[in-house]
Coordinates of C-alpha atoms in Angstrom, one line a residue:
M1 CA 25.4 13.1 -11.1
E2 CA 24.4 14.2 -7.7
K3 CA 22.3 17.0 -9.1
Y4 CA 20.1 14.4 -10.9
L5 CA 19.6 12.6 -7.6
F6 CA 18.4 15.8 -5.9
V7 CA 16.2 16.8 -8.9
A8 CA 14.6 13.3 -9.0
L9 CA 14.0 13.4 -5.2
F10 CA 12.8 16.9 -4.6
A11 CA 10.9 17.8 -7.8
P12 CA 7.8 16.0 -6.5
L13 CA 8.1 17.8 -3.2
I14 CA 8.3 21.2 -4.9
G15 CA 5.2 20.2 -6.9
S16 CA 3.3 19.3 -3.8
L17 CA 4.2 22.6 -2.0
F18 CA 3.2 24.6 -5.1
S19 CA -0.1 22.8 -5.3
L20 CA -0.6 23.3 -1.6
L21 CA -0.8 27.1 -2.2
F22 CA -4.1 26.6 -4.1
T23 CA -5.8 23.9 -1.9
A24 CA -8.2 26.4 -0.3
K25 CA -9.1 27.9 -3.7
K26 CA -11.2 26.9 -6.7
K27 CA -9.9 24.4 -9.3
N28 CA -6.8 25.7 -10.9
T29 CA -5.5 23.7 -13.9
I30 CA -2.0 25.1 -13.4
T31 CA -1.6 22.9 -10.3
A32 CA -2.0 19.8 -12.4
I33 CA 0.2 21.1 -15.2
V34 CA 3.0 22.1 -12.8
T35 CA 2.9 18.9 -10.8
S36 CA 2.8 16.8 -13.9
A37 CA 5.8 18.7 -15.4
L38 CA 7.8 18.2 -12.2
L39 CA 7.0 14.5 -12.0
L40 CA 8.1 14.2 -15.6
I41 CA 11.4 16.0 -14.7
S42 CA 11.8 13.5 -11.8
F43 CA 11.3 10.7 -14.3
V44 CA 13.8 12.0 -16.8
S45 CA 16.3 12.5 -13.9
S46 CA 15.7 8.9 -12.7
L47 CA 16.1 7.6 -16.3
T48 CA 19.4 9.6 -16.6
L49 CA 20.6 8.0 -13.4
L50 CA 19.6 4.5 -14.7
F51 CA 21.9 5.0 -17.7
A52 CA 24.7 6.2 -15.4
V53 CA 24.3 3.2 -13.1
H54 CA 24.2 0.9 -16.1
G55 CA 27.6 2.4 -17.0
G56 CA 29.0 1.3 -13.6
L57 CA 28.2 4.2 -11.3
V58 CA 26.9 3.7 -7.8
L59 CA 25.9 7.0 -6.3
H60 CA 26.1 7.4 -2.5
V61 CA 25.2 10.9 -1.3
K62 CA 25.4 12.2 2.2
M63 CA 23.3 15.3 2.5
M64 CA 24.0 16.2 6.1
D65 CA 24.4 14.8 9.6
W66 CA 20.9 13.8 10.7
I67 CA 20.7 12.1 14.0
S68 CA 23.5 12.2 16.6
A69 CA 22.6 10.8 20.0
G70 CA 24.9 8.9 22.2
N71 CA 26.7 6.3 20.0
L72 CA 24.2 6.8 17.2
N73 CA 25.5 8.9 14.3
L74 CA 23.1 8.6 11.3
P75 CA 23.6 10.8 8.2
F76 CA 20.8 11.8 6.0
G77 CA 22.0 9.7 3.0
F78 CA 20.8 8.3 -0.2
V79 CA 22.0 5.6 -2.5
V80 CA 21.3 5.1 -6.2
D81 CA 22.3 1.6 -7.2
N82 CA 21.0 -1.1 -9.5
V83 CA 18.0 -1.9 -7.3
S84 CA 16.9 1.6 -6.1
V85 CA 17.2 3.1 -9.6
I86 CA 14.8 0.5 -11.0
M87 CA 12.3 1.5 -8.4
M88 CA 12.9 5.2 -9.0
V89 CA 12.2 4.8 -12.7
T90 CA 9.1 2.7 -12.1
V91 CA 7.6 5.0 -9.5
T92 CA 8.2 8.2 -11.4
L93 CA 7.0 6.8 -14.7
V94 CA 3.7 5.5 -13.4
S95 CA 3.1 8.6 -11.2
T96 CA 3.7 10.9 -14.2
V97 CA 1.1 8.9 -16.3
V98 CA -1.3 8.9 -13.4
N99 CA -0.9 12.6 -12.8
V100 CA -1.7 13.4 -16.4
Y101 CA -4.6 11.0 -16.4
S102 CA -5.9 12.7 -13.3
M103 CA -6.2 16.0 -15.0
G104 CA -9.1 14.5 -16.9
Y105 CA -10.4 12.2 -14.2
M106 CA -10.6 14.8 -11.4
M107 CA -11.6 17.7 -13.7
H108 CA -15.0 18.2 -12.0
D109 CA -14.0 17.4 -8.4
K110 CA -14.0 20.2 -5.9
G111 CA -10.9 18.8 -4.3
Y112 CA -8.9 19.1 -7.5
N113 CA -6.0 21.1 -6.1
R114 CA -5.8 19.1 -2.9
F115 CA -5.6 15.9 -4.9
F116 CA -2.4 16.9 -6.7
T117 CA -0.9 18.0 -3.5
Y118 CA -1.3 14.6 -2.0
I119 CA -0.2 12.7 -5.1
S120 CA 3.1 14.6 -5.4
M121 CA 3.7 14.3 -1.6
F122 CA 3.2 10.5 -2.0
V123 CA 5.7 10.3 -4.8
F124 CA 8.3 12.2 -2.7
S125 CA 7.7 9.9 0.3
M126 CA 8.0 6.8 -2.0
L127 CA 11.3 8.1 -3.4
I128 CA 12.6 8.7 0.2
L129 CA 11.7 5.0 0.9
V130 CA 13.5 3.5 -2.1
M131 CA 16.5 5.9 -2.2
S132 CA 17.5 6.0 1.5
D133 CA 20.8 4.2 2.4
N134 CA 19.6 3.2 5.9
F135 CA 16.6 1.6 7.6
V136 CA 15.5 4.7 9.4
G137 CA 15.3 6.7 6.2
L138 CA 13.3 3.8 4.6
F139 CA 11.0 3.8 7.7
I140 CA 10.4 7.5 7.4
G141 CA 9.4 7.1 3.7
W142 CA 7.4 4.0 4.7
E143 CA 5.3 6.1 7.2
G144 CA 5.1 9.0 4.7
V145 CA 3.5 6.8 2.1
G146 CA 1.2 5.4 4.8
L147 CA 0.1 8.9 5.7
C148 CA -0.5 9.9 2.0
S149 CA -2.4 6.6 1.5
Y150 CA -4.7 7.5 4.4
L151 CA -5.3 11.0 3.0
L152 CA -6.0 9.7 -0.5
I153 CA -8.1 6.7 0.4
G154 CA -10.3 9.0 2.5
F155 CA -10.1 11.8 -0.1
W156 CA -13.8 12.1 -0.2
Y157 CA -14.0 12.2 3.6
E158 CA -17.7 13.4 3.5
K159 CA -18.6 9.8 2.6
E160 CA -18.6 7.6 5.8
S161 CA -17.4 4.6 3.8
A162 CA -14.3 6.5 2.5
S163 CA -13.4 7.8 5.9
W164 CA -13.8 4.4 7.4
A165 CA -11.6 2.8 4.7
G166 CA -8.9 5.4 5.2
N167 CA -8.9 4.7 9.0
E168 CA -8.8 0.9 8.4
A169 CA -5.8 1.1 6.1
F170 CA -3.9 3.5 8.5
I171 CA -4.6 1.5 11.6
M172 CA -4.0 -1.9 10.1
N173 CA -0.6 -0.7 8.8
R174 CA 0.3 0.8 12.1
V175 CA -0.3 -2.6 13.8
A176 CA 2.1 -4.3 11.3
D177 CA 4.6 -1.4 11.5
L178 CA 5.0 -2.1 15.2
G179 CA 6.7 -5.4 14.2
M180 CA 8.9 -3.6 11.8
L181 CA 9.8 -1.0 14.4
M182 CA 10.8 -3.7 16.8
G183 CA 13.0 -5.2 14.1
L184 CA 14.7 -1.8 13.6
F185 CA 15.4 -1.5 17.4
L186 CA 16.9 -5.0 17.3
I187 CA 19.1 -4.1 14.3
Y188 CA 20.5 -1.1 16.2
W189 CA 20.9 -3.1 19.4
Q190 CA 23.0 -5.7 17.5
F191 CA 24.9 -3.5 15.0
G192 CA 24.9 0.0 16.5
T193 CA 23.9 1.4 13.2
F194 CA 21.0 1.5 10.7
E195 CA 23.1 1.9 7.5
Y196 CA 22.6 -0.9 5.0
D197 CA 26.3 -1.4 4.1
K198 CA 27.4 -1.6 7.7
V199 CA 24.5 -3.9 8.8
F200 CA 24.9 -6.3 5.9
A201 CA 28.7 -6.4 6.3
Q202 CA 28.2 -7.7 9.9
V203 CA 25.1 -9.8 9.7
G204 CA 26.9 -13.0 8.7
G205 CA 28.6 -13.1 12.1
L206 CA 25.4 -12.7 14.2
N207 CA 23.6 -15.4 16.1
P208 CA 21.2 -17.1 13.6
A209 CA 18.4 -16.9 16.1
I210 CA 18.8 -13.1 16.3
V211 CA 18.9 -12.9 12.4
T212 CA 15.8 -15.0 12.2
T213 CA 14.0 -12.7 14.7
I214 CA 15.0 -9.6 12.8
G215 CA 13.8 -11.2 9.5
L216 CA 10.4 -12.1 10.9
L217 CA 9.9 -8.7 12.5
L218 CA 10.8 -6.9 9.3
F219 CA 8.5 -9.2 7.3
I220 CA 5.6 -8.4 9.6
G221 CA 5.9 -4.8 8.5
A222 CA 6.1 -6.0 4.9
M223 CA 2.9 -8.0 5.3
G224 CA 1.0 -4.9 6.4
K225 CA 2.3 -2.6 3.7
S226 CA 1.8 -5.3 1.0
A227 CA -1.6 -6.3 2.4
Q228 CA -0.7 -10.0 2.9
F229 CA -2.9 -12.3 5.0
P230 CA -4.1 -11.6 7.7
F231 CA -3.6 -7.8 7.0
H232 CA -5.2 -8.1 3.5
T233 CA -8.7 -6.7 4.1
W234 CA -7.7 -3.0 3.9
L235 CA -6.6 -3.2 0.2
A236 CA -10.0 -4.0 -1.2
D237 CA -11.7 -1.5 1.0
A238 CA -9.2 1.1 -0.1
M239 CA -11.0 1.3 -3.5
E240 CA -13.2 4.0 -1.8
G241 CA -10.5 6.5 -2.9
P242 CA -10.3 8.0 -6.4
T243 CA -9.4 5.5 -9.1
P244 CA -6.0 7.2 -10.0
V245 CA -5.1 6.5 -6.3
S246 CA -5.7 2.8 -6.8
A247 CA -3.6 2.8 -9.9
L248 CA -0.6 4.6 -8.3
I249 CA -0.6 3.5 -4.7
H250 CA -2.5 0.3 -4.5
A251 CA -1.1 -1.4 -7.7
A252 CA 2.2 0.1 -8.7
T253 CA 4.1 1.6 -5.8
M254 CA 3.1 1.6 -2.1
V255 CA 1.8 -2.0 -1.8
T256 CA 5.1 -3.2 -3.4
A257 CA 7.1 -1.5 -0.7
G258 CA 6.9 -4.7 1.4
V259 CA 8.4 -6.7 -1.5
Y260 CA 11.1 -4.0 -1.9
L261 CA 12.0 -4.3 1.8
V262 CA 12.7 -8.0 1.4
I263 CA 14.7 -7.4 -1.8
R264 CA 16.7 -4.5 -0.2
A265 CA 17.5 -6.7 2.9
S266 CA 18.3 -9.7 0.8
P267 CA 21.8 -10.1 2.4
L268 CA 19.9 -10.7 5.7
F269 CA 17.1 -12.8 4.3
S270 CA 19.4 -15.0 2.3
L271 CA 21.0 -16.2 5.6
I272 CA 17.6 -17.4 7.0
P273 CA 16.1 -19.7 4.3
E274 CA 13.6 -21.0 6.8
V275 CA 12.0 -17.6 7.0
G276 CA 12.2 -17.3 3.3
H277 CA 10.2 -20.6 3.0
I278 CA 7.5 -19.1 5.3
I279 CA 7.4 -16.0 3.1
A280 CA 7.1 -18.1 -0.1
T281 CA 4.4 -20.4 1.4
L282 CA 2.4 -17.4 2.6
G283 CA 2.8 -15.8 -0.8
A284 CA 1.5 -18.9 -2.6
F285 CA -1.5 -19.1 -0.2
V286 CA -2.3 -15.4 -0.9
A287 CA -1.9 -15.8 -4.6
V288 CA -4.7 -18.4 -4.7
F289 CA -6.7 -17.0 -1.7
A290 CA -7.0 -13.5 -3.3
A291 CA -7.6 -14.8 -6.8
S292 CA -10.5 -17.0 -5.6
M293 CA -12.3 -14.0 -4.2
A294 CA -11.9 -12.2 -7.6
L295 CA -13.7 -15.0 -9.3
V296 CA -17.1 -14.1 -8.1
N297 CA -16.8 -10.4 -7.2
R298 CA -19.0 -7.9 -9.2
D299 CA -17.2 -4.7 -8.1
L300 CA -15.0 -3.5 -11.0
K301 CA -12.3 -2.0 -8.8
K302 CA -12.3 -4.7 -6.2
I303 CA -11.7 -7.4 -8.8
I304 CA -8.5 -5.6 -9.8
A305 CA -7.6 -5.1 -6.1
Y306 CA -7.9 -8.8 -5.4
S307 CA -5.7 -9.4 -8.5
T308 CA -3.1 -7.0 -7.0
L309 CA -3.2 -9.1 -3.8
S310 CA -2.7 -12.2 -5.8
Q311 CA 0.2 -10.8 -7.8
L312 CA 1.9 -9.6 -4.6
G313 CA 1.8 -13.2 -3.5
Y314 CA 3.7 -14.2 -6.6
M315 CA 6.4 -11.6 -5.8
F316 CA 6.8 -12.8 -2.2
V317 CA 7.1 -16.4 -3.5
A318 CA 10.1 -15.3 -5.7
A319 CA 11.6 -13.2 -2.9
G320 CA 11.1 -16.0 -0.3
L321 CA 12.8 -18.5 -2.5
G322 CA 15.8 -16.3 -3.0
A323 CA 15.0 -15.3 -6.6
Y324 CA 15.2 -11.6 -5.6
W325 CA 15.8 -10.3 -9.1
I326 CA 12.7 -12.2 -10.4
A327 CA 10.6 -10.7 -7.7
L328 CA 11.8 -7.2 -8.7
F329 CA 11.2 -8.0 -12.4
H330 CA 7.6 -9.0 -11.7
L331 CA 7.2 -5.9 -9.5
M332 CA 8.2 -3.7 -12.4
T333 CA 6.1 -5.5 -15.1
H334 CA 3.1 -5.7 -12.8
A335 CA 3.3 -2.0 -12.2
F336 CA 2.7 -1.3 -15.9
F337 CA -0.3 -3.6 -16.7
K338 CA -2.0 -3.3 -13.3
S339 CA -1.9 0.5 -13.3
L340 CA -3.3 0.4 -16.9
L341 CA -6.1 -1.8 -15.7
F342 CA -7.0 0.5 -12.9
L343 CA -6.9 3.6 -15.1
G344 CA -9.0 1.8 -17.7
A345 CA -11.5 1.0 -14.9
G346 CA -11.5 4.8 -14.1
N347 CA -12.6 5.5 -17.7
I348 CA -15.4 3.0 -17.3
M349 CA -16.6 4.5 -14.1
H350 CA -16.7 8.0 -15.6
A351 CA -18.6 6.6 -18.6
M352 CA -21.1 4.8 -16.2
D353 CA -21.7 7.6 -13.7
D354 CA -19.4 5.9 -11.1
E355 CA -21.3 2.6 -11.4
L356 CA -19.0 -0.3 -10.3
D357 CA -21.2 -3.4 -10.8
I358 CA -19.9 -5.2 -13.9
K359 CA -23.2 -6.9 -14.4
K360 CA -24.9 -3.6 -15.0
M361 CA -22.6 -2.8 -18.0
G362 CA -22.1 -5.0 -21.1
G363 CA -21.6 -4.1 -24.7
L364 CA -19.3 -1.1 -24.1
F365 CA -16.8 -2.0 -26.7
K366 CA -18.5 -0.1 -29.5
I367 CA -18.7 3.0 -27.3
M368 CA -15.3 2.8 -25.6
P369 CA -13.1 0.8 -28.1
Y370 CA -9.8 2.4 -27.1
T371 CA -10.3 1.8 -23.4
A372 CA -11.4 -1.8 -24.2
I373 CA -8.3 -2.5 -26.3
L374 CA -6.0 -1.1 -23.6
M375 CA -7.7 -3.1 -20.8
A376 CA -7.6 -6.2 -23.0
V377 CA -3.8 -5.7 -23.5
A378 CA -3.4 -5.3 -19.7
S379 CA -5.6 -8.4 -19.0
V380 CA -3.6 -10.6 -21.4
A381 CA -0.3 -9.3 -19.8
L382 CA -1.7 -10.1 -16.4
S383 CA -2.8 -13.5 -17.4
G384 CA 0.8 -14.2 -18.6
V385 CA 0.3 -14.9 -22.3
Y386 CA 3.3 -14.7 -24.6
P387 CA 4.7 -12.2 -25.7
F388 CA 3.2 -9.8 -23.2
A389 CA 5.1 -8.6 -20.1
G390 CA 3.5 -10.8 -17.5
F391 CA 4.4 -14.0 -19.3
F392 CA 8.1 -13.5 -18.7
S393 CA 8.1 -12.5 -15.1
K394 CA 5.3 -14.9 -13.9
D395 CA 6.7 -17.9 -15.7
M396 CA 10.1 -17.3 -14.1
I397 CA 8.4 -17.3 -10.7
L398 CA 6.8 -20.7 -11.4
A399 CA 10.1 -22.0 -12.7
S400 CA 11.9 -20.9 -9.5
A401 CA 9.2 -22.7 -7.4
F402 CA 9.6 -25.9 -9.4
N403 CA 13.4 -25.5 -9.4
G404 CA 13.6 -25.6 -5.6
G405 CA 11.4 -28.7 -5.3
N406 CA 8.6 -26.7 -3.8
F407 CA 6.0 -28.5 -5.9
Y408 CA 3.0 -27.5 -3.7
I409 CA 4.0 -23.9 -4.2
W410 CA 4.4 -24.4 -7.9
F411 CA 1.0 -26.1 -8.1
A412 CA -0.7 -23.3 -6.1
L413 CA 0.8 -20.7 -8.5
F414 CA -0.2 -22.8 -11.5
I415 CA -3.9 -22.9 -10.3
G416 CA -3.6 -19.1 -9.5
A417 CA -2.5 -18.5 -13.1
G418 CA -5.7 -20.2 -14.3
M419 CA -7.8 -18.2 -11.9
T420 CA -6.2 -15.0 -13.0
A421 CA -7.1 -15.7 -16.6
F422 CA -10.7 -16.5 -15.7
Y423 CA -11.4 -13.4 -13.6
S424 CA -9.6 -11.1 -16.0
F425 CA -11.6 -12.1 -19.0
R426 CA -14.8 -12.5 -17.1
L427 CA -14.4 -8.8 -16.4
I428 CA -13.6 -8.0 -20.0
M429 CA -16.6 -10.0 -21.3
L430 CA -19.1 -8.6 -18.8
V431 CA -18.0 -5.0 -19.3
F432 CA -17.3 -4.8 -23.0
F433 CA -19.3 -7.5 -24.7
G434 CA -22.7 -9.3 -24.4
D435 CA -26.1 -7.6 -23.7
K436 CA -26.1 -3.8 -23.3
V437 CA -27.5 -4.0 -19.8
Y438 CA -26.7 -0.3 -19.2
K439 CA -29.4 0.8 -21.6
K440 CA -32.1 -0.7 -19.5
L441 CA -30.7 1.1 -16.5
G442 CA -30.6 4.5 -18.1
F443 CA -26.8 5.0 -18.4
H444 CA -25.3 7.0 -21.3
P445 CA -21.7 5.9 -21.5
H446 CA -19.0 7.7 -23.5
E447 CA -15.3 7.4 -24.2
T448 CA -12.9 9.6 -22.2
Y449 CA -10.9 12.6 -23.3
P450 CA -8.3 11.9 -26.1
F451 CA -5.4 13.2 -24.0
V452 CA -6.3 10.7 -21.3
L453 CA -6.1 7.8 -23.8
W454 CA -2.7 9.2 -25.0
A455 CA -1.5 9.2 -21.5
L456 CA -2.3 5.5 -21.1
L457 CA -0.5 4.5 -24.3
P458 CA 3.0 4.3 -22.7
L459 CA 1.6 1.8 -20.1
G460 CA -0.1 -0.2 -22.9
I461 CA 3.2 -0.4 -24.9
L462 CA 5.2 -1.3 -21.8
S463 CA 2.7 -4.0 -20.9
T464 CA 3.3 -5.5 -24.3
V465 CA 7.1 -5.3 -24.6
A466 CA 8.6 -4.9 -21.1
G467 CA 9.1 -8.6 -20.8
F468 CA 11.7 -8.7 -23.5
V469 CA 14.2 -6.9 -21.3
E470 CA 14.4 -9.9 -19.0
K471 CA 18.0 -10.9 -19.8
P472 CA 19.4 -7.3 -19.7
F473 CA 17.4 -6.7 -16.5
E474 CA 18.8 -9.9 -14.9
G475 CA 22.4 -8.9 -15.8
F476 CA 21.8 -5.4 -14.4
V477 CA 20.3 -6.1 -11.0
T478 CA 22.3 -9.2 -10.2
Q479 CA 25.3 -7.0 -9.9
I480 CA 23.9 -6.3 -6.5
L481 CA 21.4 -9.1 -5.9
N482 CA 22.2 -12.7 -5.7
K483 CA 22.0 -14.6 -8.9
Y484 CA 19.3 -17.3 -9.0
E485 CA 20.2 -20.2 -11.1
I486 CA 17.5 -22.4 -12.7
T487 CA 19.1 -25.9 -12.3
I488 CA 16.3 -28.0 -13.8
A489 CA 16.8 -29.3 -17.3
H490 CA 16.1 -26.8 -20.1
S491 CA 13.5 -29.2 -21.6
T492 CA 11.7 -29.5 -18.3
E493 CA 11.6 -25.7 -18.0
L494 CA 10.2 -25.4 -21.5
G495 CA 7.7 -28.0 -20.7
L496 CA 6.5 -26.1 -17.6
I497 CA 6.2 -22.9 -19.7
F498 CA 4.2 -24.7 -22.3
L499 CA 2.0 -26.4 -19.7
T500 CA 1.2 -23.1 -17.9
S501 CA 0.7 -21.2 -21.2
A502 CA -1.6 -23.8 -22.6
F503 CA -3.6 -23.9 -19.4
V504 CA -4.0 -20.1 -19.3
I505 CA -5.0 -19.9 -23.0
L506 CA -7.5 -22.7 -22.5
V507 CA -9.0 -20.9 -19.5
I508 CA -9.2 -17.6 -21.5
V509 CA -10.9 -19.4 -24.5
A510 CA -13.3 -21.2 -22.3
T511 CA -14.2 -18.0 -20.4
V512 CA -14.7 -16.0 -23.6
Y513 CA -16.8 -18.8 -25.0
K514 CA -18.9 -19.2 -21.9
Y515 CA -19.7 -15.5 -21.4
A516 CA -20.3 -15.0 -25.1
R517 CA -23.2 -17.5 -24.6
G518 CA -24.6 -15.7 -21.6
G519 CA -22.4 -16.9 -18.8
F520 CA -23.4 -19.0 -15.8
S521 CA -26.9 -19.3 -14.5
K522 CA -28.1 -17.4 -11.4
Q523 CA -28.4 -20.7 -9.6
I524 CA -24.6 -20.8 -9.1
E525 CA -25.0 -17.7 -6.8
K526 CA -26.8 -19.8 -4.3
M527 CA -24.1 -22.4 -4.0
P528 CA -22.2 -22.5 -0.6
L529 CA -18.8 -22.1 -2.3
Y530 CA -20.0 -19.0 -4.2
L531 CA -21.4 -17.5 -1.1
L532 CA -18.1 -18.3 0.7
L533 CA -16.1 -16.5 -1.9
K534 CA -18.5 -13.6 -2.2
N535 CA -18.3 -13.0 1.5
Q536 CA -14.5 -13.1 1.5
Y537 CA -14.4 -16.3 3.5
Y538 CA -16.4 -14.4 6.1
I539 CA -13.1 -13.0 7.4
P540 CA -14.3 -9.4 7.7
Q541 CA -17.2 -10.7 9.8
I542 CA -14.8 -12.8 11.9
Y543 CA -12.6 -9.7 12.5
D544 CA -15.7 -7.8 13.4
A545 CA -16.9 -10.4 15.9
V546 CA -13.5 -11.4 17.4
I547 CA -11.6 -8.1 17.3
F548 CA -13.7 -5.0 16.5
K549 CA -16.8 -5.6 18.7
P550 CA -14.8 -6.8 21.8
Y551 CA -12.4 -3.9 21.4
Y552 CA -15.4 -1.5 21.0
W553 CA -17.0 -2.9 24.1
L554 CA -13.8 -2.7 26.1
S555 CA -13.2 0.9 24.9
T556 CA -16.8 1.9 25.9
F557 CA -16.4 0.2 29.3
A558 CA -13.1 2.0 29.9
W559 CA -14.7 5.3 28.9
K560 CA -17.9 5.1 30.9
Q561 CA -16.9 3.0 33.9
I562 CA -13.2 3.9 34.4
D563 CA -12.6 7.2 32.7
V564 CA -15.9 8.9 33.6
R565 CA -16.9 7.2 36.9
I566 CA -13.4 6.9 38.5
I567 CA -10.8 9.1 36.8
D568 CA -13.1 12.0 36.0
F569 CA -14.9 11.7 39.3
T570 CA -11.6 11.8 41.3
V571 CA -10.3 14.8 39.4
D572 CA -13.6 16.6 39.7
L573 CA -13.8 15.8 43.4
I574 CA -10.4 17.2 44.0
A575 CA -11.2 20.3 42.0
K576 CA -14.6 20.7 43.8
T577 CA -13.0 20.3 47.2
F578 CA -10.3 22.9 46.6
Y579 CA -12.9 25.2 45.0
G580 CA -15.2 24.8 48.1
L581 CA -12.2 25.5 50.4
G582 CA -11.4 28.5 48.4
Q583 CA -15.0 29.8 48.7
K584 CA -14.9 29.3 52.4
S585 CA -11.5 31.0 52.9
R586 CA -12.6 34.0 50.9
K587 CA -14.3 35.3 54.1
M588 CA -10.8 35.7 55.6
Q589 CA -10.2 38.5 53.1
S590 CA -13.3 40.5 53.7
G591 CA -11.4 43.7 54.5
N592 CA -13.3 44.2 57.8
L593 CA -10.9 45.2 60.7
S594 CA -13.0 43.3 63.3
D595 CA -12.9 40.1 61.2
M596 CA -9.2 40.4 60.7
L597 CA -8.6 40.8 64.4
R598 CA -10.6 37.7 65.1
W599 CA -8.6 35.7 62.6
M600 CA -5.4 37.0 64.2
V601 CA -6.6 35.7 67.6
V602 CA -7.4 32.3 66.0
G603 CA -3.9 32.2 64.5
I604 CA -2.2 33.1 67.8
V605 CA -4.2 30.4 69.6
V606 CA -3.1 27.8 67.0
L607 CA 0.6 28.9 67.3
L608 CA 0.4 28.7 71.1
A609 CA -1.1 25.2 70.9
L610 CA 1.7 24.1 68.7
A611 CA 4.3 25.5 71.0
I612 CA 2.8 23.8 74.0
F613 CA 1.9 20.4 72.6
Y614 CA 4.4 19.9 69.8
R615 CA 7.8 18.5 70.8
P616 CA 10.3 17.5 68.0
G617 CA 11.6 14.0 68.3
M618 CA 8.8 12.8 70.5

């Protein structure tokens, strides 16, 4: 089965290198076809490995010796087990759909070939991240997806806003990655290795304070990659990139890498429940915090981006409470319906000449019925309505919070579920129903290409039925991950499910009813709470005032006052001095015999003076 591992891993890399040959040339459809075919091959290989692992196989492959320095001997190794193979299938499936979709979405973009180079390289980096059998390999994939994210967010680098967003994402992640890197150094210092098996076998005998420190440092890295507070601002700004990028990187794969890290290191995190409680509490806060900003936002993609932030909070709650398999399950189901939402948003943008303000749309259902149906399916799944995929995974997270007696976390997630239902169907109603505002603004919307809609169909189906694999999924992944037992009474669990479902459905019905009758009056936009949410709690302005502007002032001061006036001046002075001495000493080499004799006399006088007046040891 090793060949399937290598095919799954390296097929996207081959596609990226192939597409790279055409980046400086005009659009060539063959690049999209070849990269899509290779991603499909990677998906089929991953699926084959899934069936093999389900049959009891755990594949551990050592490609070669990688790092050998002192006592460190680290092979370049990969592991395909019950956890990594789930991520492999999810990543390759969503990336294949996104790549096919992008053939239509990017059709008229001058960076067509370059786009497919970046996408395939991203998938390769993501597979390195999830398949590595050691922390260093994971970190290399971690940084690889960070680089590809920077390139894709700033894909339209001619736009200042896109370039700025790419820099923001890259820099903010580097700040968080410093914490992760310190955690990795501490792991090597304590264990003398980075390999998962060896680290987890020894971690139980380590000083609890050291384990806690390692867990906190690793989680700082996870916070940056998964855009958790206070590193959350880059994700919404990352919507400057092409919409397929949002679907692949900022909904289904890269931003879930932080959750995957906690799940992968579950033997370590399970020993430090106090850190797990911090993770769960922060996750619950982010679930409500991000959802609240989506309630009033008018930007189509940013609403979905805030939804991603909120759902990542749900995943961290499950992981923090020790329900690792539930976190992984929600990660998988979320990938399907959230990427479908983003790709549907891409269809709307194309139809509306890249307009993003949902209040400039309305009545698009008759023109774009297939996109509307697919986005409605994804919205219902996101809201957690039975029998769609989000119902199963989200309700399990709420049950795990209630099960552990963390009632404040449960209540936060409960409120978050209602918010999710509201902003999801506010978007649906303002975009697809109501007054046709776009007509007054001169837009001429149209449905997308048929092959693009066919590409979205698998995501629509999975958003509908993926939840029904809950029990087989649990049995499969808990062969490696700890089982999480729901100990509350079955009747209580059913009551919680009914309460949450009834609340969500009630919010959906009320939202549809309200916006069918014209929505809220404009007076609400003047309320302090509305302005607070619209301005993202003024956190970007606080960052600007407290961090960016002082740092800019300090950098400017260091440049003009220290670098230019002191360092540059000193270096230039030394250079000018030696240059002046050189100019003066050139006269010694004039070639004139009389001048040479005079200099010889001067030299003899100097030597005689030294011989007379200089006494060693005096």
